[in-house]
CSV table of C-alpha atoms and ligand atoms in Angstrom, one decimal:
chain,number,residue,atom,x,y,z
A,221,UNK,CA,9.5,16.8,-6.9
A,222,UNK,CA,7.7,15.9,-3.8
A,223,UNK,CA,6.4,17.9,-1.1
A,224,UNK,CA,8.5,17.7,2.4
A,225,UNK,CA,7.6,14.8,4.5
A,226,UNK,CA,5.9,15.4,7.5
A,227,UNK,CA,8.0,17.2,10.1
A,228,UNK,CA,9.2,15.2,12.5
A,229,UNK,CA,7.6,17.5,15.4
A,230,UNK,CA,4.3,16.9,14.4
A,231,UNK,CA,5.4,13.3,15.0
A,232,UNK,CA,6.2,13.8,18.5
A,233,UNK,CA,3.1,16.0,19.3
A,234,UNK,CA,0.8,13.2,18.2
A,235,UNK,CA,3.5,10.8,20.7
A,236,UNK,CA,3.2,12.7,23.7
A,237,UNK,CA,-0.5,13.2,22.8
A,238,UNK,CA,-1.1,9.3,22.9
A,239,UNK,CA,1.3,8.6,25.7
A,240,UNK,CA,-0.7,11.0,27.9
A,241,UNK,CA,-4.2,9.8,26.2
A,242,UNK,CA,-6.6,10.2,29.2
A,243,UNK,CA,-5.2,13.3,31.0
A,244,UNK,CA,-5.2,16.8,29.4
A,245,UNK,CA,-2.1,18.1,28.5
A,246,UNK,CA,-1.9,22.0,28.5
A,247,UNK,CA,-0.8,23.4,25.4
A,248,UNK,CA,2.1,25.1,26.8
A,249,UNK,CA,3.6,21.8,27.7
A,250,UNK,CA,3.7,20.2,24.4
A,251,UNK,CA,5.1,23.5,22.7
A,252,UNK,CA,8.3,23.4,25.0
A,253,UNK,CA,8.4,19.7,25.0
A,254,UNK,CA,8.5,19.2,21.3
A,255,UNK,CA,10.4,22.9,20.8
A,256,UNK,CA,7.8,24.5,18.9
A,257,UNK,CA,5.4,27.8,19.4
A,258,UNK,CA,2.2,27.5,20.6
A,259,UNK,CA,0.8,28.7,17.6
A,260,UNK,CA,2.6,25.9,16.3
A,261,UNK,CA,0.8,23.4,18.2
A,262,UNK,CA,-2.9,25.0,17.6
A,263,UNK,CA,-2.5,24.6,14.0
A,264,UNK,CA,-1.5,21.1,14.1
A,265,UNK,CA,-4.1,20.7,16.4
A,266,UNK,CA,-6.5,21.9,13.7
A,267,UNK,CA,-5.0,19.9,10.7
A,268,UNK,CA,-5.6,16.9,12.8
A,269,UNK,CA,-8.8,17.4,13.2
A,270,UNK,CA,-9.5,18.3,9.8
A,271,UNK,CA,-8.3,14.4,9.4
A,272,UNK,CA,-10.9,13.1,11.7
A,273,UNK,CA,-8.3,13.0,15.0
A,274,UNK,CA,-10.2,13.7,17.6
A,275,UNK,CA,-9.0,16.0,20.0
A,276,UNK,CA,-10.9,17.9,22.5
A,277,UNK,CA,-9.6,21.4,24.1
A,278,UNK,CA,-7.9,24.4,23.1
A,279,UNK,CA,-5.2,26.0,23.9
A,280,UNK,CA,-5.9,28.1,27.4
A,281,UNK,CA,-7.6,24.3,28.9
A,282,UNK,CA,-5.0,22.4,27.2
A,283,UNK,CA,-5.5,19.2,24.5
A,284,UNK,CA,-6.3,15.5,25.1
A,285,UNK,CA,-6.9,12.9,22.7
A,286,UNK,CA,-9.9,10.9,22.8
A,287,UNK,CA,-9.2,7.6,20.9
A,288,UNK,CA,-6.0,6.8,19.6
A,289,UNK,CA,-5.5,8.3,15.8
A,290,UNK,CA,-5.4,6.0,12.7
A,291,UNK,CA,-2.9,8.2,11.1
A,292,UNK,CA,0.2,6.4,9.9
A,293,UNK,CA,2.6,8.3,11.4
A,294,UNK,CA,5.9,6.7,12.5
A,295,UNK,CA,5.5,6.6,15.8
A,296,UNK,CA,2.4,4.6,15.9
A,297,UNK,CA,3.9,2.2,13.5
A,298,UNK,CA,7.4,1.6,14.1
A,299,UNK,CA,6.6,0.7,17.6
A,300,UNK,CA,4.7,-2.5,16.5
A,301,UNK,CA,7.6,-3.6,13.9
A,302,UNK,CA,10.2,-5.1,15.9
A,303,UNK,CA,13.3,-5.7,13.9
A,304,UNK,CA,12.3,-5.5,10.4
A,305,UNK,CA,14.1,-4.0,7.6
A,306,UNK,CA,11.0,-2.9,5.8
A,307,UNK,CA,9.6,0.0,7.6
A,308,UNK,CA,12.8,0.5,9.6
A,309,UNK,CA,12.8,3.9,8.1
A,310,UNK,CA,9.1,5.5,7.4
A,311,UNK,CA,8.7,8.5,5.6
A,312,UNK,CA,5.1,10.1,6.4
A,313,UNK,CA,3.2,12.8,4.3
A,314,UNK,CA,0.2,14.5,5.0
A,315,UNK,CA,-0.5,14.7,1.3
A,316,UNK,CA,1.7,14.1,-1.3
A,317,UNK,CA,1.5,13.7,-5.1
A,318,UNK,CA,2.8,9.9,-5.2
A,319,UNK,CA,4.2,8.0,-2.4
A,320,UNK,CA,6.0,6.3,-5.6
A,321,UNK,CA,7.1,9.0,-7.1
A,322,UNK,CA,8.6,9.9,-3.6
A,323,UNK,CA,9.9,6.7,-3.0
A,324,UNK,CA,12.0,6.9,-6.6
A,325,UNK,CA,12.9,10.4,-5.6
A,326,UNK,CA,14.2,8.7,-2.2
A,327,UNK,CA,16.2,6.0,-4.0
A,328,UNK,CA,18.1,8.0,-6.1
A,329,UNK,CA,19.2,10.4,-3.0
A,330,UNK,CA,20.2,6.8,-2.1
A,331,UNK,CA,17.8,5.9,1.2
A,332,UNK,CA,18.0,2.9,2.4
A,333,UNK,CA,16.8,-0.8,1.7
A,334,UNK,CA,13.8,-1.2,3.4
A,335,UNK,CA,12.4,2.4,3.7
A,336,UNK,CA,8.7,3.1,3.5
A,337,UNK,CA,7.0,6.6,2.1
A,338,UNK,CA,3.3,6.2,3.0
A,339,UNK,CA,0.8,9.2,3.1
A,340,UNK,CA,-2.9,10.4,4.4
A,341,UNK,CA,-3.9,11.2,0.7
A,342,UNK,CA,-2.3,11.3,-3.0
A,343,UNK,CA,-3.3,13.9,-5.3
A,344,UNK,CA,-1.6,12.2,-8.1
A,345,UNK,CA,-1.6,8.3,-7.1
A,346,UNK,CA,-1.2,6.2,-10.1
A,347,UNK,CA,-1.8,2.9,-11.5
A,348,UNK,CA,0.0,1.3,-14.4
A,349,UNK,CA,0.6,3.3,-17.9
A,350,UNK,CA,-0.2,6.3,-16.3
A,351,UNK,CA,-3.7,5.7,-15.2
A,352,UNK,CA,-5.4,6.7,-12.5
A,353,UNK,CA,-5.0,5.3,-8.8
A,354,UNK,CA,-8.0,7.0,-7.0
A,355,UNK,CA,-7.2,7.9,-3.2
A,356,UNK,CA,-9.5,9.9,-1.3
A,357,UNK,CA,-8.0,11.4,2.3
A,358,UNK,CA,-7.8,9.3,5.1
A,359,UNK,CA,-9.8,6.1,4.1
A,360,UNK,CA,-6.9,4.5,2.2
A,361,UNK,CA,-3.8,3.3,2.4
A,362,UNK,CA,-1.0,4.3,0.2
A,363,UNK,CA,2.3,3.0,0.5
A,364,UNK,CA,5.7,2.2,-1.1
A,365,UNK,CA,8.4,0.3,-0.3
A,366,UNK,CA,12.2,0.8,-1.3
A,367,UNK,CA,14.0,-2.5,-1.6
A,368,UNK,CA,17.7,-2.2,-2.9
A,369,UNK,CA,17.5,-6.8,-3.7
A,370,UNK,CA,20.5,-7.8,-5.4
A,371,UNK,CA,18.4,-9.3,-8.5
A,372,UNK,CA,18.7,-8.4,-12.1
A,373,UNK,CA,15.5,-6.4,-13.4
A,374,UNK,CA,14.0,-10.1,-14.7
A,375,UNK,CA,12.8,-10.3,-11.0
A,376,UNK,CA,10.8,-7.4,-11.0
A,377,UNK,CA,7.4,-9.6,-11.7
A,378,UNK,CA,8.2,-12.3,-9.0
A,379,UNK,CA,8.4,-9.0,-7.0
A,380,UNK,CA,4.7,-7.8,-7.6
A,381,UNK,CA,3.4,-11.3,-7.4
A,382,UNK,CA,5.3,-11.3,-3.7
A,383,UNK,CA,3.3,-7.7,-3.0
A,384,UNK,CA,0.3,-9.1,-4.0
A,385,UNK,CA,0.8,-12.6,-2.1
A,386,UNK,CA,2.0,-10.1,1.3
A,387,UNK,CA,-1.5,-7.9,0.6
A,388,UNK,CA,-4.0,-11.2,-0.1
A,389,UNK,CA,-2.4,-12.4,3.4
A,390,UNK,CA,-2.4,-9.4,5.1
A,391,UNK,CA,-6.2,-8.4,4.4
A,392,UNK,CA,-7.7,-12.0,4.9
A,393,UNK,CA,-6.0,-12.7,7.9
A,394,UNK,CA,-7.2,-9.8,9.4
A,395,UNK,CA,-10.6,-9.0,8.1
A,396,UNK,CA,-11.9,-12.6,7.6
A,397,UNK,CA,-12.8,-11.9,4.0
A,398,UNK,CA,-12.4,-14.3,1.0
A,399,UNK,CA,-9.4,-12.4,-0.7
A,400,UNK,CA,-8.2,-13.0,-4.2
A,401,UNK,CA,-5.4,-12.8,-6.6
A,402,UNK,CA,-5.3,-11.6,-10.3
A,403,UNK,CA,-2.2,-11.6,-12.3
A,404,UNK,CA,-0.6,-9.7,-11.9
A,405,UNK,CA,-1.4,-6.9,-9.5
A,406,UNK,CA,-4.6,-6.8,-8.4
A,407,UNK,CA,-5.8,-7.7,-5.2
A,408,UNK,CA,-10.0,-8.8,-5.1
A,409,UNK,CA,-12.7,-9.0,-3.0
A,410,UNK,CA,-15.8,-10.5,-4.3
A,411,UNK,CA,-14.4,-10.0,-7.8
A,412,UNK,CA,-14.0,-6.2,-7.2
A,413,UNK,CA,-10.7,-4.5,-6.7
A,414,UNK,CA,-9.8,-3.7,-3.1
A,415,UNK,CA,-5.8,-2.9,-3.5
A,416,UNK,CA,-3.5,-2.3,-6.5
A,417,UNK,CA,0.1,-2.5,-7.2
A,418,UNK,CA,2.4,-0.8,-9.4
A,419,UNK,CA,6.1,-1.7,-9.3
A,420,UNK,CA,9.0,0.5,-10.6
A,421,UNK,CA,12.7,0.1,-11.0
A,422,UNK,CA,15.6,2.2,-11.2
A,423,UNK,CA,17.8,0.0,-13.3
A,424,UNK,CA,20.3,-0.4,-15.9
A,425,UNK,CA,21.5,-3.2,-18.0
A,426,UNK,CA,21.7,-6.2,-16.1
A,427,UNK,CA,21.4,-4.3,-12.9
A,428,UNK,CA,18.9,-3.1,-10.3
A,429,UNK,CA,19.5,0.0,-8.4
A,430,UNK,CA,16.3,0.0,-6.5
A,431,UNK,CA,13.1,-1.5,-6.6
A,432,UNK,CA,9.7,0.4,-5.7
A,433,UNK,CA,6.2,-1.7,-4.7
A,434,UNK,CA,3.6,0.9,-4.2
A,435,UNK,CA,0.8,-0.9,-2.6
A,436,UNK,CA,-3.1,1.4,-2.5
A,437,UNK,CA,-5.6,-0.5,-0.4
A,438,UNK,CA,-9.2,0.8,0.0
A,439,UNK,CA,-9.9,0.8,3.3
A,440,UNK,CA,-12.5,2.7,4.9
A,441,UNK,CA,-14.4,3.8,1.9
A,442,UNK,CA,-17.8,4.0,2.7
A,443,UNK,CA,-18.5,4.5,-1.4
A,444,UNK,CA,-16.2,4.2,-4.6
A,445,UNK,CA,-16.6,7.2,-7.0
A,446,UNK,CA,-19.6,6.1,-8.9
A,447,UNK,CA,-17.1,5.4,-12.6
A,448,UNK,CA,-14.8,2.8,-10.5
A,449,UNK,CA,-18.6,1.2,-8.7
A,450,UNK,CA,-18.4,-1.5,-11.2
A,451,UNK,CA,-15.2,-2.7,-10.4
A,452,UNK,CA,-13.6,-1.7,-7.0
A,453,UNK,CA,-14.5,-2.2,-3.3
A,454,UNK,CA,-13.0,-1.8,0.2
A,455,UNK,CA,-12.6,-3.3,3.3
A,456,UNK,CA,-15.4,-1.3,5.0
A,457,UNK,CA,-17.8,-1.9,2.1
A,458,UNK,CA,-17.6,-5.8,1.9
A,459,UNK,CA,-17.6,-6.2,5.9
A,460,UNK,CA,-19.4,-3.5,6.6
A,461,UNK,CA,-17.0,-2.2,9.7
A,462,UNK,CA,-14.3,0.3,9.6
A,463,UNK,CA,-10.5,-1.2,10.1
A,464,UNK,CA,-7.3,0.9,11.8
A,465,UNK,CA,-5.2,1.5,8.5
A,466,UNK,CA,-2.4,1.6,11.2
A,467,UNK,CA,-3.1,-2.3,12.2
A,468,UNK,CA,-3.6,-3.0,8.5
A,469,UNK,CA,-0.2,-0.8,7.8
A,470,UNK,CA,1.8,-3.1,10.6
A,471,UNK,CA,-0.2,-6.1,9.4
A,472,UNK,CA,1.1,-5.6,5.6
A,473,UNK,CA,4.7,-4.3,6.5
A,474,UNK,CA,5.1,-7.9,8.4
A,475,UNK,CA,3.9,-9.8,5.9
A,476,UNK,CA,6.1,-8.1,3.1
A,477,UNK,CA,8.7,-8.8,5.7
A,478,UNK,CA,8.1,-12.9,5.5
A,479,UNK,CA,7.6,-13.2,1.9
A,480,UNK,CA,11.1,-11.0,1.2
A,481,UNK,CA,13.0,-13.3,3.6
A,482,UNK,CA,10.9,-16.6,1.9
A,483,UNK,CA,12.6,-15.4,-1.7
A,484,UNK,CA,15.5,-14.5,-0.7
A,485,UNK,CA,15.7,-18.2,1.0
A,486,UNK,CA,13.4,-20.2,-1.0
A,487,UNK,CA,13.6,-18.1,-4.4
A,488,UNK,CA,11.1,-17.2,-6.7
A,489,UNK,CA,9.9,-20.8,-7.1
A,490,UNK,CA,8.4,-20.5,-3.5
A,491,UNK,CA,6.8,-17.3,-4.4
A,492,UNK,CA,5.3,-18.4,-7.4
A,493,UNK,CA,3.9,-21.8,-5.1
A,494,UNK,CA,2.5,-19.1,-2.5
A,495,UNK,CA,0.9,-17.1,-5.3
A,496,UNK,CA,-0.6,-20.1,-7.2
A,497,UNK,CA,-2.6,-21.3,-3.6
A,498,UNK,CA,-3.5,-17.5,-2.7
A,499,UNK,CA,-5.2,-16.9,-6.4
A,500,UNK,CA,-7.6,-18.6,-8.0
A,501,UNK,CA,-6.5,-17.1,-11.5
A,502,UNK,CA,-3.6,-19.2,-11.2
A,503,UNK,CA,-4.9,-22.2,-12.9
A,504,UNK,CA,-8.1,-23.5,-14.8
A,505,UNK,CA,-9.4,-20.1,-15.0
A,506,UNK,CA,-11.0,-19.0,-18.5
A,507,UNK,CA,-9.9,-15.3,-18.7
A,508,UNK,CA,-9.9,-12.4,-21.6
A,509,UNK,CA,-6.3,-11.0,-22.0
A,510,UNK,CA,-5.8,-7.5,-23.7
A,511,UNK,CA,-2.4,-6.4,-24.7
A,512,UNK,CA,-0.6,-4.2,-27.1
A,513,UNK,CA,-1.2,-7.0,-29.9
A,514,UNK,CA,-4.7,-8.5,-29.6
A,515,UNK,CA,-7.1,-9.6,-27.6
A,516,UNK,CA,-7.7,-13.4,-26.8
A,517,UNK,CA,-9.7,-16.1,-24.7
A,518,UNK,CA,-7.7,-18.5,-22.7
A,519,UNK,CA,-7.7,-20.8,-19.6
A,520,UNK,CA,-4.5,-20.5,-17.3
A,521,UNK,CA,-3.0,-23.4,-16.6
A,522,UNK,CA,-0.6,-22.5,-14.0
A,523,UNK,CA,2.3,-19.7,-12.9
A,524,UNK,CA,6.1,-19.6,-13.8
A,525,UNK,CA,8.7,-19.3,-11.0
A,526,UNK,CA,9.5,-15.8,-13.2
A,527,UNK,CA,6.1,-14.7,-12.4
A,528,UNK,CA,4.8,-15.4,-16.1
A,529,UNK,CA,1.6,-16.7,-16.0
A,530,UNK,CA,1.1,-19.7,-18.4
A,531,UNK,CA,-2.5,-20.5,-20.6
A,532,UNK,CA,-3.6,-22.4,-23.3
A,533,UNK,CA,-5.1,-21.1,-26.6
A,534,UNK,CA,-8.4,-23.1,-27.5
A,535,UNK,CA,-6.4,-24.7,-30.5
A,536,UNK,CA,-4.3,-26.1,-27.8
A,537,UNK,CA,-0.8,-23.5,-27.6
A,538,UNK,CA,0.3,-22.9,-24.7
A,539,UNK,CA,2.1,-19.3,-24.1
A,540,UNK,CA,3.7,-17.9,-20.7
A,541,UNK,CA,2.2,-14.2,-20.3
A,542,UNK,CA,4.6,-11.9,-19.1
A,543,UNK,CA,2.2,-8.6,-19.5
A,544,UNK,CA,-1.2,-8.0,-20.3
A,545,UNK,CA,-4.8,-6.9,-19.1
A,546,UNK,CA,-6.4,-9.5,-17.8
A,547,UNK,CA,-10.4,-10.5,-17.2
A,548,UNK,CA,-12.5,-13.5,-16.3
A,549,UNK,CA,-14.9,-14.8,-18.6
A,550,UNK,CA,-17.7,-16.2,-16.9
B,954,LIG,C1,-2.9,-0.5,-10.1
B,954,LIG,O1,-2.8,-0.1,-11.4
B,954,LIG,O2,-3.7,-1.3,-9.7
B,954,LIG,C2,-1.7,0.0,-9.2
B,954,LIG,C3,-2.2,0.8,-8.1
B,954,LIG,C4,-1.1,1.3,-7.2
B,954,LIG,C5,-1.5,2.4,-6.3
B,954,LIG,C6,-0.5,2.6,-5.3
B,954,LIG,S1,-1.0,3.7,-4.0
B,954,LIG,C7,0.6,3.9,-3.4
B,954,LIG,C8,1.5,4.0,-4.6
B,954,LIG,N1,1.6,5.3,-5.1
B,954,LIG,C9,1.1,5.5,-6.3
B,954,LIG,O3,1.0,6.6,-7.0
B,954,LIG,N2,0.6,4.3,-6.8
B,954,LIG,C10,0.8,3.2,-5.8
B,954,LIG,P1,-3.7,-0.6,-12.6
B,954,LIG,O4,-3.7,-2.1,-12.7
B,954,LIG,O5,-3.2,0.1,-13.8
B,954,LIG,O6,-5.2,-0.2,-12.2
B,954,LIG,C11,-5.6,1.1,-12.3
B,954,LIG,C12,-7.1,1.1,-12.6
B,954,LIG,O7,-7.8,0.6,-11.4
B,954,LIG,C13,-7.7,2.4,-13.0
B,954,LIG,O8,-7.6,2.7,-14.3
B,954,LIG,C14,-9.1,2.3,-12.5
B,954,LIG,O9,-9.9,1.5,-13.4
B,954,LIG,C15,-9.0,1.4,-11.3
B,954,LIG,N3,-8.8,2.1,-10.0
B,954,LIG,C16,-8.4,3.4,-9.8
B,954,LIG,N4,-8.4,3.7,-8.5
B,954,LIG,C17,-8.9,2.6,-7.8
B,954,LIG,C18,-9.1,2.3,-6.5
B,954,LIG,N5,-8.8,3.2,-5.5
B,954,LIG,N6,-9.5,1.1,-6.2
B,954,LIG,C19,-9.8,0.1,-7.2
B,954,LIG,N7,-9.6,0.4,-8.5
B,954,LIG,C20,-9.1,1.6,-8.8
C-alpha cells in the first residue's frame, strides 16, 4: 500500500505562494486562504525547505518565495499541459515507495486513462526483476503513467520502446545532448544510463486492464552512488548545469502525449520506425545478450513493429529478441 498523496492544500499553498512570488504574504493569509492552521502552514513551510524551496520569512513577517520551486506538484505542471490526456490527472507524493506500485494500486481502484503518480523521492523505486532503481530526493524524476489502450498484452514492448522514444526526445531536445536508445528500456548518455523504464500490466487472457510506464530520469545528480559510477549518469553530470525537473516533467508528458496519438494513428510500425532512427542499437550494432538460457554475441540487424529486436548469430541465424540483457561489444 502506498502512502497518501500529497494533500491537495499543500498544493494550493505552494500556488498562492508563486502567484504572489515577489510580495510577502503574511502567514495568516495563506492559513484562511487555503483553510488550514497556521501551524499548518509553518510546517509545510519547513518541509519545503528541507527540499531545497526557498522561502524566506516566518510566520509573525509572513512568507515569500524567492525563485519559483522545481517540485512537481500539480499545479506547476498541469498549467503548462493544455489538453492532454496524460497528465490530466497528477497524483504527487512527497515520498512514496514506488510511483509504480502506486500507479497499479491506482488502476485497480480504477483511475483514469492518462493519470500520472510522480514523486520527490522513492524509497523503494525499482527496475526490472526486482532490482534496484536508485532515487535520491529531489534530483530525479520519477514517474508513471496509467494508460487504459485497448491492445492485447502483445503490445506491452511497442509500449516501452514508445517510453523510451518519448524520453530520448524529451531529454535531447531540451538539453542538447547526444541521447541514445538500448533495447529495450534504457535511455543513454555517453554510453551511461541516464533514465530507465519498467512497464507493468494488469492483464488477463487476451486483455489489458491497464498499462503502467514508470519512467526514472537522473536529473540533477551531481554524483551517482559510487557501485552504479560505472554505468549511469545524469543530465547535470554530462552538461554540467542543473535542469527544472518541472520543464523536463512537461517536456516528457508532451512528448508521451505525441507518440501515444502516433500509435494509436500510425501503429506500432511507426513506433518501431521512430525507435530505429532514435537508437543506434537498432541496427549493425555488435552486442552481448544475457538471458535465462545463455549468453551470446550478435549484431542487430534491425527492430520488429512488435518491438522484438532482430540479430544475426555469427553462423548466420537470424532470431527476433523479445527479452534479454543487453550490452555492446566494442
Ligand atoms: C530500469 O530497470 O531501468 C527501470 C527503471 C525504472 C525506474 C522508474 S522510477 C519511476 C517508476 N517507479 C519505479 O519504482 N520504477 C520506475 P533495469 O533495466 O532493470 O535497470 C536496473 C539497473 O540499473 C540496476 O540494477 C542498476 O544497475 C542500474 N540503476 C539503478 N538505479 C539507477 C539509476 N538511478 N540510474 C541509472 N542506473 C541505475
Amino acid at each position: 500500500m502506498s502512502l497518501p498523496s500529497t494533500e491537495h492544500k499543500i498544493d494550493k499553498m505552494i500556488d498562492l505562494l508563486v502567484k504572489n512570488a515577489t510580495v510577502v504574504v503574511p502567514g495568516p493569509k495563506i492559513a484562511s486562504q487555503v483553510g488550514v492552521t497556521r501551524f499548518a502552514v509553518s510546517k509545510w513551510v519547513k518541509m519545503l525547505r528541507g527540499l531545497g524551496v526557498e522561502i524566506r520569512g516566518h510566520m509573525g513577517t509572513g512568507y515569500q518565495l524567492m525563485k519559483i520551486p522545481d517540485i512537481l506538484v500539480p499545479s506547476l505542471i498541469q498549467g503548462e499541459l493544455g489538453a492532454s490526456e496524460i497528465g490530466h490527472a497528477i497524483v504527487h507524493h512527497f515520498r512514496i515507495d514506488s510511483t509504480n506500485t502506486a500507479a497499479m494500486y491506482l488502476a485497480q481502484e480504477g483511475a483514469a486513462h492518462g493519470t500520472v503518480v510522480v514523486a520527490e523521492e522513492q524509497t523503494a523505486g525499482r527496475g526490472r526483476f526486482g532490482r534496484e532503481w536508485h532515487s535520491e530526493k529531489s534530483s530525479g524524476l520519477y514517474l508513471s503513467v496509467l494508460l487504459r489502450p485497448l491492445f492485447s498484452p502483445a503490445a506491452a514492448p511497442i509500449l516501452t520502446l514508445m517510453a523510451g522514444v518519448a524520453t530520448q526526445q524529451t531529454l535531447g531536445a531540451l538539453t542538447g545532448l547526444s541521447v541514445d536508445i538500448r533495447w529495450p528500456n534504457d535511455v543513454l548518455v555517453n554510453g551511461k544510463k541516464v533514465a530507465g523504464i519498467l512497464t507493468e500490466m494488469n492483464a488477463e487472457l487476451g486483455r489489458l486492464h491497464a498499462i503502467v510506464l514508470g519512467i526514472g530520469i537522473n536529473v540533477n545528480h551531481s554524483e551517482m552512488p559510487a557501485a552504479l559510477r560505472p554505468i549511469a549518469t545524469s543530465l547535470r553530470i554530462e552538461s554540467l548545469r542543473t535542469w527544472s525537473r518541472v520543464q523536463v516533467c512537461v517536456a516528457l508528458l508532451k512528448e508521451l502525449e505525441r507518440h501515444y496519438h502516433l500509435l494509436l494513428e500510425k501503429g506500432s510500425a511507426a513506433i518501431a520506425e521512430r525507435w530505429a532512427s532514435a537508437s543506434s542499437y537498432a541496427a549493425g550494432k555488435r552486442i552481448r545478450v544475457v538471458n535465462a538460457e545463455a549468453e551470446s554475441f550478435v549484431t542487430t540487424t534491425g527492430i520488429d513493429p512488435t518491438g522484438a529486436l532482430r540479430v544475426r548469430y555469427d553462423d548466420g541465424r537470424e532470431e527476433a529478441l523479445v527479452a534479454g540483457e543487453v550490452t555492446e561489444v566494442k
